[in-house]
Short mmCIF file of C-alpha atoms in Angstrom, two decimals:
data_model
loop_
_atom_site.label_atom_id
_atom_site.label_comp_id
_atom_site.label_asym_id
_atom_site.label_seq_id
_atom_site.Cartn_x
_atom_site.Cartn_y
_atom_site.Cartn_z
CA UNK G 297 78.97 93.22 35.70
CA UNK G 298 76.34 94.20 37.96
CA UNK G 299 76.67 96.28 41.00
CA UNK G 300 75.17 96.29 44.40
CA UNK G 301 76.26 98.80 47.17
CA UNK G 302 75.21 97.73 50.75
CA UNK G 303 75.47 100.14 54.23
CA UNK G 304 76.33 98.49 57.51
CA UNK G 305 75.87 101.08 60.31
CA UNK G 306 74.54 99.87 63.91
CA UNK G 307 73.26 103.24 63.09
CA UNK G 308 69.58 104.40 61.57
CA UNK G 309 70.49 107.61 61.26
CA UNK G 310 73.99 107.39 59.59
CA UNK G 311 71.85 104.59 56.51
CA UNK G 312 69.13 106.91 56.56
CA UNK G 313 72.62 109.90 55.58
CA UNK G 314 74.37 107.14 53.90
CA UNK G 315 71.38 106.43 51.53
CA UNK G 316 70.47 110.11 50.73
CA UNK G 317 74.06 110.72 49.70
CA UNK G 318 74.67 107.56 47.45
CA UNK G 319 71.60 107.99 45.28
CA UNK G 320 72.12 112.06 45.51
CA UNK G 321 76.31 111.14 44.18
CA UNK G 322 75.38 108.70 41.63
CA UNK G 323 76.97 106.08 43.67
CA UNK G 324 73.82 103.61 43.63
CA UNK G 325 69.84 104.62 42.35
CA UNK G 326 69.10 102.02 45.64
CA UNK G 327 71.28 101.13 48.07
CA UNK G 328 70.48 99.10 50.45
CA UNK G 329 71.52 99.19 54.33
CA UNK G 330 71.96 96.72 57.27
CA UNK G 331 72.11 97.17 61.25
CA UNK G 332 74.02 94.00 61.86
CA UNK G 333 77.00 91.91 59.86
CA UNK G 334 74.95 88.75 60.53
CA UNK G 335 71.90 89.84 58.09
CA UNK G 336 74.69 91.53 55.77
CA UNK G 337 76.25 87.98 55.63
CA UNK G 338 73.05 86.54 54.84
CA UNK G 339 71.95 88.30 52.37
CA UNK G 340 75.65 88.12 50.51
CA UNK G 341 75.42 84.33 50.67
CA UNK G 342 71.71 84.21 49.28
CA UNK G 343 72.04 87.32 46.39
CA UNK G 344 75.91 86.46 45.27
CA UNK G 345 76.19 85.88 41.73
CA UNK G 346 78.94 84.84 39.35
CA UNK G 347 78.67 88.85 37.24
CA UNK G 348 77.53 90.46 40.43
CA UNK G 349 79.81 92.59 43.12
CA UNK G 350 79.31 93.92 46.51
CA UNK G 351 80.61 97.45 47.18
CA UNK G 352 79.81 97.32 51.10
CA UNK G 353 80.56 100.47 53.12
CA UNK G 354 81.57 98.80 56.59
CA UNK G 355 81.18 100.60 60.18
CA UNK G 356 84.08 99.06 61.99
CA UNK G 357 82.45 99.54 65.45
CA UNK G 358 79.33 97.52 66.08
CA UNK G 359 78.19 95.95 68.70
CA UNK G 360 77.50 92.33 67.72
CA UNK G 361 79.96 91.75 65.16
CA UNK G 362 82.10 94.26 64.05
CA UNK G 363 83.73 94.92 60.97
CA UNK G 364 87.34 93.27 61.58
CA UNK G 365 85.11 89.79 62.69
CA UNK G 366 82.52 90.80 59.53
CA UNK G 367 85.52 90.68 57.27
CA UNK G 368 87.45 87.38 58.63
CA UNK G 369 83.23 85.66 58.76
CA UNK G 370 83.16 86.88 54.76
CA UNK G 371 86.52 85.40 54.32
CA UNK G 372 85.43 82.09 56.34
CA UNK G 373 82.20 81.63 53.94
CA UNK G 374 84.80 82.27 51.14
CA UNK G 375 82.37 85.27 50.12
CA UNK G 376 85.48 87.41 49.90
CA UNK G 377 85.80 87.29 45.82
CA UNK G 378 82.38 89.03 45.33
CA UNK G 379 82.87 91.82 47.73
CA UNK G 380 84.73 95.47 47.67
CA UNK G 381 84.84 97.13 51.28
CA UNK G 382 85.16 100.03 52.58
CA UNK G 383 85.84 100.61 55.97
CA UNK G 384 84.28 103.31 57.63
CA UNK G 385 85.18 104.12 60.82
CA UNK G 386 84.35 107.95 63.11
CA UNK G 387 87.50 107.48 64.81
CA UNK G 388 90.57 109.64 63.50
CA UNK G 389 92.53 106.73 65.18
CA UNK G 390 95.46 105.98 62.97
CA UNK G 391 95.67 102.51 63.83
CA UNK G 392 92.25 101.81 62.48
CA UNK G 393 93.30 102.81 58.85
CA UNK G 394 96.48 100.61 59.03
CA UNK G 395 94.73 97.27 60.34
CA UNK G 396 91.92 97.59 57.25
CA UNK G 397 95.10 97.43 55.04
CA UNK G 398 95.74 93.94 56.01
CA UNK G 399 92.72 92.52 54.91
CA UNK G 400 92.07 91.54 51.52
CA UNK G 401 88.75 92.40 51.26
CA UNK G 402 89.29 96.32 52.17
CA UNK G 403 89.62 98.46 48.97
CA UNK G 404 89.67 101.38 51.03
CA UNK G 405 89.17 103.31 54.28
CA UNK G 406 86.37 106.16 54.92
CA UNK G 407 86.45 108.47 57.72
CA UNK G 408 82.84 109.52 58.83
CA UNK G 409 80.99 112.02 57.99
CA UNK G 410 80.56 110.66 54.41
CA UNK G 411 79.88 113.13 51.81
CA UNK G 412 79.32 113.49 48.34
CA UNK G 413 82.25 115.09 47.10
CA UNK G 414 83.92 111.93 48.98
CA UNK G 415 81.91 109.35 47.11
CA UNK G 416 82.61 110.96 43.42
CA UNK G 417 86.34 110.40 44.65
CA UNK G 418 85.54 106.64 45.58
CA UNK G 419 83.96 105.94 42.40
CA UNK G 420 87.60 106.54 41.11
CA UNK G 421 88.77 103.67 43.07
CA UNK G 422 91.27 101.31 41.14
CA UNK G 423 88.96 98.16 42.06
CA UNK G 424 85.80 100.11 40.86
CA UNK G 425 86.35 101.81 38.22
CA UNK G 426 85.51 98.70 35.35
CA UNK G 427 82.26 98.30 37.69
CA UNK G 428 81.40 102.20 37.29
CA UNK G 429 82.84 102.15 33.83
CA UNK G 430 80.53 99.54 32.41
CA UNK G 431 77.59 101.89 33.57
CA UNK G 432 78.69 105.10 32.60
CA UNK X 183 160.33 120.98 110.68
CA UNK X 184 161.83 118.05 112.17
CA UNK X 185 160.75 115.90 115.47
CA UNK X 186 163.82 117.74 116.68
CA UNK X 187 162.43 121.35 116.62
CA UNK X 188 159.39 120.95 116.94
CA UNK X 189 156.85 121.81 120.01
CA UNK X 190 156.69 119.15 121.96
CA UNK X 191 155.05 118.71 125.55
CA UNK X 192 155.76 115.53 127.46
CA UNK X 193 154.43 114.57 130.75
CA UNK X 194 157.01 112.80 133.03
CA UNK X 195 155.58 110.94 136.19
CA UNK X 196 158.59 110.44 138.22
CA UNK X 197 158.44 110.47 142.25
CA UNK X 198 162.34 110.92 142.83
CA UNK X 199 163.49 114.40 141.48
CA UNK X 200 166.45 113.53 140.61
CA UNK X 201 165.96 111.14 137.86
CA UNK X 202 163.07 113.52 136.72
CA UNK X 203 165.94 116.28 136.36
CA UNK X 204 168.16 113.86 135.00
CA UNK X 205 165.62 112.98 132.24
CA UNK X 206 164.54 116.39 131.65
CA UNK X 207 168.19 117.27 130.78
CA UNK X 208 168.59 114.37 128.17
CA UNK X 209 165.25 115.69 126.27
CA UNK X 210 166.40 119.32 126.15
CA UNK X 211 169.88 118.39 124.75
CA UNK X 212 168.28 116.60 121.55
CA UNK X 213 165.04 118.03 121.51
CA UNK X 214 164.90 121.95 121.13
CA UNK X 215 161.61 123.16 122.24
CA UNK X 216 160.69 120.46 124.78
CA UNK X 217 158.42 121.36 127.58
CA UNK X 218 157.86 118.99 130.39
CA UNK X 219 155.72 118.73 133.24
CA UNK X 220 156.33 116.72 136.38
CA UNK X 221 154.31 114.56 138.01
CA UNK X 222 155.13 112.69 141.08
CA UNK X 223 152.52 110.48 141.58
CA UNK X 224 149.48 109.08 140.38
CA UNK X 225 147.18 111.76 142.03
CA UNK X 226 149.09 114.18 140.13
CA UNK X 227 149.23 112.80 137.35
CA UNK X 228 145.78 112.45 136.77
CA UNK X 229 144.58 115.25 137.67
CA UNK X 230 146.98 116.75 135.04
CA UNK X 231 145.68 114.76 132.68
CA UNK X 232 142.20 114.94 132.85
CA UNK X 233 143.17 119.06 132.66
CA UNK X 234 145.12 118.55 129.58
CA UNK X 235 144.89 116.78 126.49
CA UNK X 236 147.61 117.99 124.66
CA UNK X 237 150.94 115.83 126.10
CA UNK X 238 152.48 113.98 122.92
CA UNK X 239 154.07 111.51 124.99
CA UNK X 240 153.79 110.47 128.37
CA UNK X 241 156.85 109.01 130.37
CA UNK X 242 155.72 107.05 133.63
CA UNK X 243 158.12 105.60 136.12
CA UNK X 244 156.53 102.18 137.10
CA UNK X 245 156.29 102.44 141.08
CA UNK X 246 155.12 105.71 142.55
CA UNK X 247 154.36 105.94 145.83
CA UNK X 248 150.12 105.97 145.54
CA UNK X 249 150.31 103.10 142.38
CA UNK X 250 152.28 100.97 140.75
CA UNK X 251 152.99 98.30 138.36
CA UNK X 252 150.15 96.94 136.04
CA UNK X 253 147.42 98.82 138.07
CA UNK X 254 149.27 102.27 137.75
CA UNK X 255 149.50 101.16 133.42
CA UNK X 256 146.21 100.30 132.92
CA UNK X 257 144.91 103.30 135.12
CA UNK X 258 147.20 106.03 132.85
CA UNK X 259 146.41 104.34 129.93
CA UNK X 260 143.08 104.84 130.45
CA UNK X 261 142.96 108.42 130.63
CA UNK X 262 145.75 108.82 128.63
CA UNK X 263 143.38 109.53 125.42
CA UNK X 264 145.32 109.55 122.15
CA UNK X 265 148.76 109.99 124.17
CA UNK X 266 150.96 107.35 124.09
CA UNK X 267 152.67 106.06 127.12
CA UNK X 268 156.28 105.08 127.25
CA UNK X 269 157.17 102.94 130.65
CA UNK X 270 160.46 103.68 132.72
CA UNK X 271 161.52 101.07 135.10
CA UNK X 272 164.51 100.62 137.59
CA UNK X 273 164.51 96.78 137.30
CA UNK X 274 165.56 94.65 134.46
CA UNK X 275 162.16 92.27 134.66
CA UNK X 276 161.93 91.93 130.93
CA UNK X 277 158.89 89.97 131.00
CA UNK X 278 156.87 92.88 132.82
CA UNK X 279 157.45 94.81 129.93
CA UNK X 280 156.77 92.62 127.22
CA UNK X 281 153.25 91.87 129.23
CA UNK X 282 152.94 95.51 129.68
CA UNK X 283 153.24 96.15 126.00
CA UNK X 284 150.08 93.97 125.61
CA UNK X 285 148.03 96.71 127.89
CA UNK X 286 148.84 98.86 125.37
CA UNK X 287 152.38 100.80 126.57
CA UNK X 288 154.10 101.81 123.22
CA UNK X 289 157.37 101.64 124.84
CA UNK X 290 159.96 100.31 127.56
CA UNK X 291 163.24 102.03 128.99
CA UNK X 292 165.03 100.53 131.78
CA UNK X 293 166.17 103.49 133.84
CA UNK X 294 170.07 102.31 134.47
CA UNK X 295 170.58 102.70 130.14
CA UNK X 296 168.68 105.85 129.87
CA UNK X 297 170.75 108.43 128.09
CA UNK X 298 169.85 110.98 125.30
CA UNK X 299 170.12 108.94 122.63
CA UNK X 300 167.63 105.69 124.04
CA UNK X 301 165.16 108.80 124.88
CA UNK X 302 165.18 110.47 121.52
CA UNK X 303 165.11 107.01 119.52
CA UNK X 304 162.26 106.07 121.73
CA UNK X 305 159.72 108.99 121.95
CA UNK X 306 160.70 110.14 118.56
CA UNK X 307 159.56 106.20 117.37
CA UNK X 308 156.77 106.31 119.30
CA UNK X 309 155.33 109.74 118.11
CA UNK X 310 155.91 108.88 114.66
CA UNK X 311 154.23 104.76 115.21
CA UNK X 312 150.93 106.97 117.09
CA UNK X 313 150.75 109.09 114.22
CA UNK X 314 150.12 106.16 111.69
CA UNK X 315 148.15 104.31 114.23
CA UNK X 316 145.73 107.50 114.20
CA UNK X 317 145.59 107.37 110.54
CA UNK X 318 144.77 103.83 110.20
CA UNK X 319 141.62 104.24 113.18
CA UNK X 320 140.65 107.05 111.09
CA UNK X 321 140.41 105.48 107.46
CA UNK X 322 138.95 102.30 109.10
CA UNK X 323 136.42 104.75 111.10
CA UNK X 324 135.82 106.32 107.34
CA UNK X 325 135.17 102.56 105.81
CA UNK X 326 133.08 101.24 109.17
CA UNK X 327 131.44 104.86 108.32
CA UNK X 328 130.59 103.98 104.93
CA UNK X 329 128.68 100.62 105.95
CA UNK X 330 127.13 102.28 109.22
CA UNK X 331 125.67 105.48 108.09
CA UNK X 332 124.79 104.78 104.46
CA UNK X 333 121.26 105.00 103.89
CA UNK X 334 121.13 101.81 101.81
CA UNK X 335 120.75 98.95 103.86
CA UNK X 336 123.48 96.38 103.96
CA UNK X 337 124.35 93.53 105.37
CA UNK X 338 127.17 90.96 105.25
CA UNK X 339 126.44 87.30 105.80
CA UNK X 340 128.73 84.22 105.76
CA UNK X 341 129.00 81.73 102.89
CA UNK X 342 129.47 78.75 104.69
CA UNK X 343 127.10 79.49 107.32
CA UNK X 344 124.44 82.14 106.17
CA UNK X 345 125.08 83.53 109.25
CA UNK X 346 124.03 87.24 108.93
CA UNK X 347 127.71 88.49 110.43
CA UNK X 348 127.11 92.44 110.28
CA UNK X 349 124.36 94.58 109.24
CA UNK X 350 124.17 98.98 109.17
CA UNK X 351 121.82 101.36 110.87
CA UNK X 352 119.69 101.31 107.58
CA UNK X 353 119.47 97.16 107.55
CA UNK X 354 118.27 97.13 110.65
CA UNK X 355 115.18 100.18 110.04
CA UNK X 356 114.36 97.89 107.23
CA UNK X 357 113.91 94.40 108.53
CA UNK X 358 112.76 95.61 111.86
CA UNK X 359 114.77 93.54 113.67
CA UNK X 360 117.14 94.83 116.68
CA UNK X 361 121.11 94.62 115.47
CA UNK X 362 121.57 91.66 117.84
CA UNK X 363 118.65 89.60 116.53
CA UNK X 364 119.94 89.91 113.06
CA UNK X 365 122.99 88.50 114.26
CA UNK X 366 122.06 85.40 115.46
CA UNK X 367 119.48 85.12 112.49
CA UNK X 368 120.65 83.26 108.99
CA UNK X 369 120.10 84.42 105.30
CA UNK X 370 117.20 82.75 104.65
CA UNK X 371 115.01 83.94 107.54
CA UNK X 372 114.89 87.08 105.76
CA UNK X 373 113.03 85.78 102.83
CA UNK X 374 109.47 84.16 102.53
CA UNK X 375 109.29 80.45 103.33
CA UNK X 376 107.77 80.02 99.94
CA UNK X 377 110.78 82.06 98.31
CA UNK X 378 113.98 80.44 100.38
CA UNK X 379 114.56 77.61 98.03
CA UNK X 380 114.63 79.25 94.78
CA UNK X 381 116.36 82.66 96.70
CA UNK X 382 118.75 80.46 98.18
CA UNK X 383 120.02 78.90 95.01
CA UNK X 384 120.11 82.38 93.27
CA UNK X 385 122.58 83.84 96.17
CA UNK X 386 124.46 80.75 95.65
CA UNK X 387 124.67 81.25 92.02
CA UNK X 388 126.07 84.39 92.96
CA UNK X 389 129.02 82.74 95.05
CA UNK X 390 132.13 82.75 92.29
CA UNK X 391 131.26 86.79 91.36
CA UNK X 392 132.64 89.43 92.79
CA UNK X 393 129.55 91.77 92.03
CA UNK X 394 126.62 90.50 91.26
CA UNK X 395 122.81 92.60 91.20
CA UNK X 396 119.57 90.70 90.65
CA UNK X 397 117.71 91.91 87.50
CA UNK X 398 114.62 91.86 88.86
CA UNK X 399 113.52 92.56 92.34
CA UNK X 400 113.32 90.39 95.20
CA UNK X 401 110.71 89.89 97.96
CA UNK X 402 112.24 90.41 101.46
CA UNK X 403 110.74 89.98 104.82
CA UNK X 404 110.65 92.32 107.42
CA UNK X 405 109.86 91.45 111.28
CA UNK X 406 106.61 92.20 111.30
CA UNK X 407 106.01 90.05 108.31
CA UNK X 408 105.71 92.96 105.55
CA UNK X 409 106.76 92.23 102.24
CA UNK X 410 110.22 94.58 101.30
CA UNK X 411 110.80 94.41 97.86
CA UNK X 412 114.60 95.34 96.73
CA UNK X 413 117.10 95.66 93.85
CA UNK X 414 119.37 93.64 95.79
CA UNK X 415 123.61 93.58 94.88
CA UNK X 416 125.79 91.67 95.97
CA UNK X 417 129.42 91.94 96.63
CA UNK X 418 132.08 89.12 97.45
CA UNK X 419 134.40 90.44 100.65
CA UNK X 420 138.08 88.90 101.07
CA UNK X 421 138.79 88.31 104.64
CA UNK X 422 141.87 86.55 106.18
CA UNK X 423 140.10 82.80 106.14
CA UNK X 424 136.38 83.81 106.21
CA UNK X 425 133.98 83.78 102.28
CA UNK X 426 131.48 86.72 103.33
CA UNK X 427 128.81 88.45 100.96
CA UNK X 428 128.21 92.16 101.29
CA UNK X 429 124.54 92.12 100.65
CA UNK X 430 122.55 95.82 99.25
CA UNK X 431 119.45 95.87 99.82
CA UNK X 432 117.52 99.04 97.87
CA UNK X 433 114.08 98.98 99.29
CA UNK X 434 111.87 100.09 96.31
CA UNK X 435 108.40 99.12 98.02
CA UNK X 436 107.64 102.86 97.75
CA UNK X 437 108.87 103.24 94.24
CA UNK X 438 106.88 100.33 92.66
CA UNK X 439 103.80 101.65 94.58
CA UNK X 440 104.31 104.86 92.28
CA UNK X 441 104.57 102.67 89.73
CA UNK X 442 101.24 100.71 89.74
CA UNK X 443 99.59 104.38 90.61
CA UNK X 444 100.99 105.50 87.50
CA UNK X 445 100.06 102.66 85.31
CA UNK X 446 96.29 102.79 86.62
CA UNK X 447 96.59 106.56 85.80
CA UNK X 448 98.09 105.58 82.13
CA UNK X 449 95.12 103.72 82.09
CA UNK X 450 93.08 105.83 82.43
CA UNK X 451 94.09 108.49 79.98
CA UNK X 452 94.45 105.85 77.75
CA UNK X 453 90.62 105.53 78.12
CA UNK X 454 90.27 109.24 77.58
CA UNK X 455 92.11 108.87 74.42
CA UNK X 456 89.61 106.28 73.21
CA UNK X 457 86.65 108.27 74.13
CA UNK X 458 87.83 111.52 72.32
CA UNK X 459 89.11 109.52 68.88
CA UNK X 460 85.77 107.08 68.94
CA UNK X 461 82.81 107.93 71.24
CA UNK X 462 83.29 111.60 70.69
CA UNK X 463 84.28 111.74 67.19
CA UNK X 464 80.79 109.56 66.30
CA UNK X 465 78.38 112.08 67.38
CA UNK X 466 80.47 114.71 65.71
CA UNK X 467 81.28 113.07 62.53
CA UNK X 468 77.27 112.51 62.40
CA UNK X 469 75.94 115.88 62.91
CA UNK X 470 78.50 116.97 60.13
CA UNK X 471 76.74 114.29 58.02
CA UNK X 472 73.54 115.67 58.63
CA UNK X 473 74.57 119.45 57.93
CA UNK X 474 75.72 117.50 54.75
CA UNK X 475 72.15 116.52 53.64
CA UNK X 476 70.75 120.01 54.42
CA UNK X 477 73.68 121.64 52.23
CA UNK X 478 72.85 119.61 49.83
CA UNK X 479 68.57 120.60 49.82
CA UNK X 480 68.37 116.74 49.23
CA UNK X 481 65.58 116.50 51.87
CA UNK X 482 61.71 117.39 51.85
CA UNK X 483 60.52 119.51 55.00
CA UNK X 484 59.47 116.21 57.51
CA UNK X 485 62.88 114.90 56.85
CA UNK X 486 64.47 117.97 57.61
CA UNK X 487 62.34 117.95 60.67
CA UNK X 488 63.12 114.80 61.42
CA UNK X 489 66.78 115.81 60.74
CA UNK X 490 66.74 118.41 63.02
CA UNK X 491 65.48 116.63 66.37
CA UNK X 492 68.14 113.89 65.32
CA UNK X 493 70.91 116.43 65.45
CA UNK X 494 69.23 117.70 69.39
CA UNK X 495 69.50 113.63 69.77
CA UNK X 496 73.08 113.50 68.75
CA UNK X 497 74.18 116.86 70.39
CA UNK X 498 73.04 115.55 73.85
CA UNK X 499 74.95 111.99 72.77
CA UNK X 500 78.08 114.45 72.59
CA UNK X 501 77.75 115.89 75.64
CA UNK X 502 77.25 112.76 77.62
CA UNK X 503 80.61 111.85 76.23
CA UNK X 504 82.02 114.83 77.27
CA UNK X 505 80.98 114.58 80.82
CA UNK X 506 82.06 111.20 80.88
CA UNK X 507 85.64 112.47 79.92
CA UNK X 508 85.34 114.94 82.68
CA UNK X 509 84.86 113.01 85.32
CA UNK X 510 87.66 110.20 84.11
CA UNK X 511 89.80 113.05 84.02
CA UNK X 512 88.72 114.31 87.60
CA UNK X 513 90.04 110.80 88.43
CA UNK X 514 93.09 110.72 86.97
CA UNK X 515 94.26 113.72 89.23
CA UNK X 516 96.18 112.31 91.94
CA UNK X 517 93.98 112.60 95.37
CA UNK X 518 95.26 114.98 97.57
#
């Protein structure tokens, strides 16, 4: 099963961290990051692939679309099957962490900053770990 | 201590000396510590009278030579005060004293069967009949007391009618009205034209309860066209052959003011809330990211430069936020 991890931030400089921790973890050698959940979309509906999964680390607040409208869009296009998300969010906002449990799509829920020690936890992830398993 | 023994002081207004000594001596046989005082006409008598307030019963011979008859009655009576007044009359014109008993005369003796026993039956009945008639003016003065100087206004209107029949100090302050407008003025005049129907029918419904307060407030109308708004309760009153509402009005105008003032503020803070768990958490959460990557030594030296304006960037980001706070909170503080 291949593996693809994608970064949706309306902010450069959270990728630009995002990035530099991933490949530093061992999350992904090249991840790849998006400033809006349109292109994300696009590029999900164009790259999906039968033994290929999305992990997508999602930035709830954006301006455009954010990531409660990304996730019901990804469930519209019925992209939902190839796709792991988490949901990142900067807000310590309880009520954040208990919406992304309602949709099917969220495997889990990240609060900003990101760090490294908090990806090696991810990787442990019940949905991930045949992904990361197959690699190790 | 019986009527008997006790102090009494009794004002006899008697022009022929005689029967005032005759009189005198029936009292003081039956009643022990009598005093009277003579007066022997209606000069005298007045003059007493306006000097003293303290007879218990006055005794007043029906012609004296400066007054007499219905005149000389309604003249005592009225400075009589609290005292009551107990006619004596030589003549046996029955109907005189019944009439007289109308202008408020508690009792009649004819003079020809006065002896010590008609005198003590009489004064002693007509002490004891003032006494209750005191109490009863007093609790209804305590009742009329109640409705006049409570500081919720109320108002009592007619079933049948809508006749606004009474309405308290505080009722009329609050509809701006004077007290005699509001009488001649019907229920519905104190609502909104666009509010009687549907007001009307509510009241109504209220008809067969005997209390009854609206759950939510309603929209009054003062004189000068204001809006009132009330908690409004209303009571059912049993008179002889009239249905009458008590109606409470509890203006809370004021209160619901303090109210929307308090939800904008709750607003408000609300915002603040917001701002401190997103906008001001994002520029935190970042600059810990980027103290991440330097931990780490996962950067080259133009990225850390690069790293290090961005975290100037995102410091000043943070700030903005906080001053943005500061004034909201400014804001919330009520103005003085």
């Amino acid at each position: 099963m291949d593996l693809e991890v994608l970064n949706v931030d309306d902010d450069k400089m959270v990728l630009f961290i995002h990035e530099k921790m991933m490949v530093h973890a061992g999350f992904s050698a090249s991840p790849k990051s998006f400033e809006d959940g349109y292109a994300t979309l696009n590029y999900i509906s164009e790259n999906k692939a039968e033994n290929k999964r999305f992990v997508i680390f999602l930035d709830v607040n954006m301006p455009k679309l954010d990531g409660w409208e990304f996730m019901d869009e990804l469930d519209r296009l019925g992209l939902t099957s190839y796709c792991y998300i988490f949901v990142v969010t900067s807000s310590i906002d309880q009520t954040d962490k208990e919406k992304a449990d309602t949709y099917k799509a969220a495997v889990g829920f990240v609060e900003k900053p990101l760090s490294i020690n908090k990806l090696k936890d991810l990787k442990k992830t019940k949905e991930l770990v045949p992904l990361f398993g197959e690699k190790i | 201590m019986t009527l008997a023994n006790k102090a009494l002081k009794i004002l006899i207004v008697e022009d022929n000396l005689g029967d005032y000594t005759l009189v005198k001596e029936y009292l003081e046989e039956r009643f022990e510590n009598i005093t009277c005082e003579l007066a022997i006409n209606y000069s005298d008598a007045r003059k007493l009278l306006l000097a003293h307030t303290d007879f218990d019963v006055i005794l007043l011979d029906l012609i004296l030579p400066d007054e007499s008859c219905t005149q000389l009655i309604q003249k005592i009576i009225a400075i009589a005060g609290r005292t009551p007044v107990i006619i004596m009359t030589g003549s046996l014109n029955l109907d005189f004293c019944m009439d007289s008993l109308q202008l408020g005369v508690s009792d009649y003796l004819f003079k020809d069967e006065l002896n010590t026993n008609t005198l003590f039956k009489s004064i002693s009945y007509t002490i004891e009949k003032q006494k209750t008639h005191l109490q009863l003016l007093e609790s209804e003065k305590k009742y009329s007391d109640l409705f006049n100087l409570s500081p919720v206004a109320m108002f009592v209107y007619d079933i049948d009618t809508l006749k606004i029949m009474d309405v308290n100090a505080a009722g009329v302050q609050l509809y701006g009205y004077a007290k005699g407008e509001l009488l001649s003025m019907q229920l519905d005049q104190l609502f909104f034209s666009k509010n009687t129907d549907a007001y009307l029918e509510a009241f109504e419904e209220t008809n067969p309860k005997n209390k009854f307060s609206f759950e939510d407030h309603l929209i009054l109308k003062n004189k000068s066209g204001k809006e009132i708004k009330a908690e409004i309760t209303v009571k059912t009153l049993q008179s002889r052959n009239k249905s009458a509402k008590l109606v409470v009005a509890n203006d809370i105008t004021e209160r619901l003011l303090h109210f929307d003032a308090l939800n904008a503020q709750n607003k408000k803070l609300k915002q603040i809330a917001w701002q401190q768990s997103h906008e001001m958490r994002s520029p935190a959460s970042k600059i810990l990211g980027i103290i991440e990557l330097f931990n780490t030594e996962l950067c080259s030296k133009d990225e850390q430069k690069f790293l290090i304006k961005e975290i100037e960037i995102t410091v000043k980001e943070l700030d903005d936020v906080i001053r943005s706070i500061s004034e909201k909170a400014k804001q919330v503080n009520p103005k003085t």
